[in-house]
PDB file of C-alpha atoms in Angstrom:
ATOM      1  CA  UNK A  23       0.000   0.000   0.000  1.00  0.00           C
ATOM      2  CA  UNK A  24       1.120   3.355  -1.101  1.00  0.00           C
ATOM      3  CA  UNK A  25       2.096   5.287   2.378  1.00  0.00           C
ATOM      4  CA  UNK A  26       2.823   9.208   1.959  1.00  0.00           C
ATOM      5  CA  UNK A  27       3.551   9.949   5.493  1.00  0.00           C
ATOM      6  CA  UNK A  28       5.389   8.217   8.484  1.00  0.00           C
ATOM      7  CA  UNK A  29       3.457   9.098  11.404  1.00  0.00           C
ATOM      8  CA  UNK A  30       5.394   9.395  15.038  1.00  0.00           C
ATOM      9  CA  UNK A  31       3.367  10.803  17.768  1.00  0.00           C
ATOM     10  CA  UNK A  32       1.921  14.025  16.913  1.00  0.00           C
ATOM     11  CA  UNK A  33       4.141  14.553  13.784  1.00  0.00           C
ATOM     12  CA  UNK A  34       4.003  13.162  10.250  1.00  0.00           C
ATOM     13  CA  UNK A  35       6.629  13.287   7.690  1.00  0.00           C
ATOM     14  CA  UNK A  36       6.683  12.827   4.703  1.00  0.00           C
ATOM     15  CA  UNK A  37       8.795  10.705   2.629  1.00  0.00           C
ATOM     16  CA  UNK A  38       8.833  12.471  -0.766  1.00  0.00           C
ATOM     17  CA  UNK A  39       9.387  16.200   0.755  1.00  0.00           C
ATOM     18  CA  UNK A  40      11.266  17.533   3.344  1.00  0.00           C
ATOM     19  CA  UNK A  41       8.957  18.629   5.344  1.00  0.00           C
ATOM     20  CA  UNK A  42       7.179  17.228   8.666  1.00  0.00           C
ATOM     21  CA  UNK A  43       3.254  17.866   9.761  1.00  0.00           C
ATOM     22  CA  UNK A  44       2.264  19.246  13.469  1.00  0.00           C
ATOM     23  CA  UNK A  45      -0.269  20.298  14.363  1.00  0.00           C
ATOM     24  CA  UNK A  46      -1.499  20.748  10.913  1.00  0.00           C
ATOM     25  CA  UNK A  47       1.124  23.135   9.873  1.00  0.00           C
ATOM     26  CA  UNK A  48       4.104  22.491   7.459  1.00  0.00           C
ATOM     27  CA  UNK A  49       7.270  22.444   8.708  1.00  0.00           C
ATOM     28  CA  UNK A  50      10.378  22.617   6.029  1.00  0.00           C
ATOM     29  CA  UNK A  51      13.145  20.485   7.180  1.00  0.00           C
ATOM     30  CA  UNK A  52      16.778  20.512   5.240  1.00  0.00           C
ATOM     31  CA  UNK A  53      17.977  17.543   3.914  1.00  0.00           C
ATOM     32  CA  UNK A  54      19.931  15.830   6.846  1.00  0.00           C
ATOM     33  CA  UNK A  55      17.288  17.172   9.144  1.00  0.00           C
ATOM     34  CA  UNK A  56      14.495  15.003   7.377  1.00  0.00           C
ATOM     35  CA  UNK A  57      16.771  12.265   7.269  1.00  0.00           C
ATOM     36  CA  UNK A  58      17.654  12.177  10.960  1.00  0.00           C
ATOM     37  CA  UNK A  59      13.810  12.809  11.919  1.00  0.00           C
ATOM     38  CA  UNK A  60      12.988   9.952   9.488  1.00  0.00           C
ATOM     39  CA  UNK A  61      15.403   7.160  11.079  1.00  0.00           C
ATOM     40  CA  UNK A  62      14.216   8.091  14.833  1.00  0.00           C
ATOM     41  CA  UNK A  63      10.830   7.841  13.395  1.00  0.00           C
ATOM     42  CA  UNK A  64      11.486   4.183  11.625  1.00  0.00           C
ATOM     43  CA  UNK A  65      12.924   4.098  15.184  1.00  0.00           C
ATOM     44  CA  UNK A  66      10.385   4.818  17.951  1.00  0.00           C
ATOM     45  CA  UNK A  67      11.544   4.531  21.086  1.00  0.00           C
ATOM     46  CA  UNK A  68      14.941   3.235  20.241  1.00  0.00           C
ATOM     47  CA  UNK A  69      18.007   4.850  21.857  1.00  0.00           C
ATOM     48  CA  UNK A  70      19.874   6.313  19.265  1.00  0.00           C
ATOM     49  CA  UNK A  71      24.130   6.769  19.112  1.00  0.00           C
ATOM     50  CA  UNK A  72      25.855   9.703  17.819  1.00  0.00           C
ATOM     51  CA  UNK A  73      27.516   6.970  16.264  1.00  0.00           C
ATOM     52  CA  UNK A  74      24.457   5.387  14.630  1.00  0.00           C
ATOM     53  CA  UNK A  75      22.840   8.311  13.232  1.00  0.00           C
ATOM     54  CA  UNK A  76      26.515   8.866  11.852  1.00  0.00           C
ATOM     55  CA  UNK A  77      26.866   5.720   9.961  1.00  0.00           C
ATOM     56  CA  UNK A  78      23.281   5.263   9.258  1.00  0.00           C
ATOM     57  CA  UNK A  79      22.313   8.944   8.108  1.00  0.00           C
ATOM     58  CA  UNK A  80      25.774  10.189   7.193  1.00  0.00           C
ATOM     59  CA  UNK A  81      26.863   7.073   5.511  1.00  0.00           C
ATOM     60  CA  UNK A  82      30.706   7.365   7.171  1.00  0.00           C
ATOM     61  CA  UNK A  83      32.354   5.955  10.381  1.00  0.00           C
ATOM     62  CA  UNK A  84      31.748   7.897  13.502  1.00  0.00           C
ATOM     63  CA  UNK A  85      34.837   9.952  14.498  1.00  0.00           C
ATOM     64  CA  UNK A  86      34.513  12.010  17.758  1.00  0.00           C
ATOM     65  CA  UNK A  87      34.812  15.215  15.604  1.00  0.00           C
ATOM     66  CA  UNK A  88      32.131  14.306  13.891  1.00  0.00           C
ATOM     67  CA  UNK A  89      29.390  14.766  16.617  1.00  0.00           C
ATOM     68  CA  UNK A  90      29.099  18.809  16.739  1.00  0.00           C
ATOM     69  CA  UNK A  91      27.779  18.658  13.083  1.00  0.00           C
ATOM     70  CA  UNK A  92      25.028  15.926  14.351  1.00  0.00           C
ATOM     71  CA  UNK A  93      24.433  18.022  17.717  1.00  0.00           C
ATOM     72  CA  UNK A  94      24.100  21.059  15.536  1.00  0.00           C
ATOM     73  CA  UNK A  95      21.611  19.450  13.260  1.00  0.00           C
ATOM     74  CA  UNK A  96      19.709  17.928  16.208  1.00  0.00           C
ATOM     75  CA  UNK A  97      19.658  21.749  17.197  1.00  0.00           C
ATOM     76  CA  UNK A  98      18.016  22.921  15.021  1.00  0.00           C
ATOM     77  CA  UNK A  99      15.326  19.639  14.624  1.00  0.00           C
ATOM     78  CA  UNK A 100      14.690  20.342  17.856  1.00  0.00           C
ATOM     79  CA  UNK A 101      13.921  24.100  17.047  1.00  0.00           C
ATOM     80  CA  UNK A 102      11.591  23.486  14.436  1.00  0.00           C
ATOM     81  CA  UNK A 103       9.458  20.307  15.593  1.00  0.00           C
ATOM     82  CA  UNK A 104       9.866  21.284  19.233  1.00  0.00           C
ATOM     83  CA  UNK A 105      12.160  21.037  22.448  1.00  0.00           C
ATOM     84  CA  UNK A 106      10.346  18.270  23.917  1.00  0.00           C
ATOM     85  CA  UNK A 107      10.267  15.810  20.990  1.00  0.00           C
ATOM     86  CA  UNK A 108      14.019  14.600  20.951  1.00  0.00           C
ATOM     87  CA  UNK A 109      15.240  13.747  24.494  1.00  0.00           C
ATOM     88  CA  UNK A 110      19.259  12.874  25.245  1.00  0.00           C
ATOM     89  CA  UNK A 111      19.963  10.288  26.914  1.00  0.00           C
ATOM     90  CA  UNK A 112      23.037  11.070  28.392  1.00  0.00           C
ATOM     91  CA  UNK A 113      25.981   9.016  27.567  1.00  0.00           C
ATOM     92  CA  UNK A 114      24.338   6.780  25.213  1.00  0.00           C
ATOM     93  CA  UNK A 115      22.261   8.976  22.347  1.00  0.00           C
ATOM     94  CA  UNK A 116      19.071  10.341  22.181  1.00  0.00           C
ATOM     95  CA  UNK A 117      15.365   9.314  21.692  1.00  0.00           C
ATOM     96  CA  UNK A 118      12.198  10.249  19.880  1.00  0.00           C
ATOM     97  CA  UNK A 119       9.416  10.994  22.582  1.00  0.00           C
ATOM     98  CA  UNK A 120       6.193   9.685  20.988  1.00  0.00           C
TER      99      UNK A 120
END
């Protein structure tokens, strides 16, 4: 069955645009922004490594220097979908709160 939209809690994104539903208003996402909110979504619940989303999203091993540039995009997830939606765990990752 044809499936637009990947539904996590309260948000839906969409596969085919970069963009994410809440609350019935379009959000625009960038690239590796829709990517990372995409694999915690296919990942509810899941604790999720820097190095993961690295090697999984990024396509590359996980160096250390590496994880500003996923922090930073996190960031700004977080300041478009909302502060409360992507929790760190510390020491291990973060999660998608659905």
């Amino acid at each position: 069955m044809y499936q637009e939209y990947l539904t996590a809690g309260s948000l839906k994104i969409s596969y085919f645009e970069q963009v994410v539903i809440k609350e019935e208003k379009r959000i625009a996402l960038t690239y590796k922004e829709h990517q990372v909110l995409l694999y915690f979504a296919k990942h509810q619940g899941e604790i999720i490594s820097l190095c993961e989303l690295c090697e999984e999203v990024w396509h590359k091993h996980y160096y250390k220097s590496d994880s500003y540039t996923i922090m930073t995009c996190i960031r700004h997830l977080r300041d478009k979908i909302g502060e409360d939606l992507i929790i760190t765990i510390y020491g291990q990752g973060y999660v998608l709160k659905v």
